[in-house]
Each structure stands twice: as C-alpha cells, then as structure tokens.
Amino acid sequence: LFDLVYREETLLNVIKSVTRNGRSIVLTAVLALILVYLFSIVGYIFFKDDFILEVDRISNATQSEDSGGSLAGEFLSTGMCQGGIDENCSTNAQQEEPGIDSEDESNMERTCDSLLMCIVTVLSHGLRSGGGVGDVLRKPSKEEPLFAARVIYDLLFFFMVIIIVLNLIFGVIIDTFADLRSEKQKKEEILKTTCFICGLERDKFDNKTVTFEEHIKEEHNMWHYLYFIVLVKVKDSTEYTGPESYVAEMIKEHNLDWFPRMRAMSLVSSDSEGEQNEIRNLQEKLESTMRLVVNLSGQLTELKEQMTEQRKQKQRIGLLGHPPHLNINPQQPA
C-alpha cells in the first residue's frame, strides 16, 4: 500500500513535508522536551500533591483476585482456618471484604512521587491535553497558599509548550508542504509552456509557421527521443548508422550535447527566410541610395561647371569694362 504513496506525488509531498525540514522539527521537539523537563522539576518540588490522576484498573486482575478469594473461602470453609477458630475466620473475612471494595472504588493514584513519574506524566498528559498539564491535575482551592503559583504554572505551560512550541512544529510542516506544492505547480507550468527537449518557451513560436503544440508533438516529441535511445541500446552496434553511432557514443559518455538545446528546425527555416527578406530589403535600399548618390554627384558636377563659367564671365566683363584713362601715367606730358 505504501507504493501508492510513492507513486502519487501529492502523497509523497506529505511525507517530504516532515522529512525535508526534519532537522528543524527535531530541534524544536528537543526544545519541547527541555521545557517539559523543567516543568516536571517544578511540579515535583512544589506541586507533588496535585498530580493525582484517575486510572482505570484492569477487570481481569480483579476477577482473578475474586476467584482466588472464593477458592480460599472454600478452603477455609472446610475448617482449615489459620486461627483455628471458626468465629475468628468469619470475622476476619468480614473485615477484609469491605477493604477490598474500598480499594476497587478508589481509582485515584499519585503520579509524581518520583521525578521520573513526573516527567512521564507531564510529557504524556501535558502534550496531549488541549489546555496543557493543568487540565489533568487536581483543581486547587483559592484558599490554598500555592493557588497563585499553580495558576502561573498552568498558564506558562499552556503558552510556552502548547501554543508556541507545538505551533512552531506545525508551522514548519505546513510551510514545507506549501513550498512543495508551489514547486509542483512551477514544474507543471514549465512543462506546459516549455519544450522538454530544446527548452524553448511558448512565446518563441508566436507568429511562426509552426505552433508550440505542433512543435512538442511532431518535431520534439520526448517519447520519440526515448524510443530512439532504446533503439540505440537494443540495436547491434555493427548495424549502426552514422547518427546512431554518434548518439550511442554520447549516451555512453552521459553527454547530452546531441540534444538540440535552444534550437528548432522550424525556427531556423523561418529565421533564414526572414534573414533573406531582410537582405533583399537592404539590397534594394542600398541600390536606391547608390542611385541617389550618383544623381547628387552629377548635380554637383553641373553646379561646379556653372560656377566656373560664371566666374570666367565675370573676369571677361571686368577686363572689357575697365576705363582707359586709368592706364595713363599722370607724370607723362600730354
């Protein structure tokens, strides 16, 4: 039946919630034992008379005692009396019977006559009682001198052991179980949104020719990879093809490089097509830019020629339009 626990992950997490943080739980339990020991010492010193518990005696033992008494009565009725006098025997029997009845009616026992018994009583009844050890001890009267001390004793045990220590243990177990449940949810989310073989996420296949569901069912089906590994291990090595021999060698070396990590053929093909389109666009842009550059260079050449021609024309006009009297020396005679 424990195989069901091993097969079911939720049940296995219940076991792991106790075993994963076992050190914390054990240390907290040690703290609880230390507190129980201290409270047992205090109870043994000051409240020994309050440790009076009601017990249920075994009925078989009383029946055997009754049967033994009836046999002794029959034996005594034959005249074999220890005192030798029938009257004394009858009176002794009458005195012993009420004593036996009183012992049967008294089911109260002192459970703190020794420190060991105090520890056992506090550990057994104190931790199992909802209000602590005060629920099973004798109810003291308010007129007793140790009434206030007894109230403080019961409250301290309740707050320190029942509320703090036990809830610490429960909190560690509950937090561990919650962490295991969140880890399980994360694993399930990763398996739903990530390819088991290549590790690519679902968003990588948005606006592509192949959807994520088609990718994990056809291109990178994990069961197909498992079948291929089994084939490589079962098949005769002399009949290996090239890829099979390569994969077999990788499996022997426990190397996973033959897995297409972060790669997929559909994405590679689509990426190559996109790259080709980008290259075409860049080529077209480059050609248009070259044409513009040629036109600009031609325009600049024409503009340069026009500027040169205008400069020449200005020089000719300046030479032709210069006044002649400016060339005559004023010192020469007329």
XYZ file of N, CA and C in Angstrom, residues 115 224 236 298-299:
15
model
N 10.694 11.849 40.327
C 10.901 12.779 39.225
C 10.632 12.117 37.877
N 9.548 10.141 -28.669
C 10.332 9.711 -29.830
C 11.826 9.667 -29.507
N 22.154 -3.831 -32.627
C 23.534 -4.303 -32.711
C 24.433 -3.161 -33.158
N 26.254 63.965 -59.970
C 26.066 64.637 -61.260
C 25.616 66.073 -61.087
N 24.686 66.296 -60.184
C 24.226 67.659 -59.930
C 25.353 68.537 -59.401
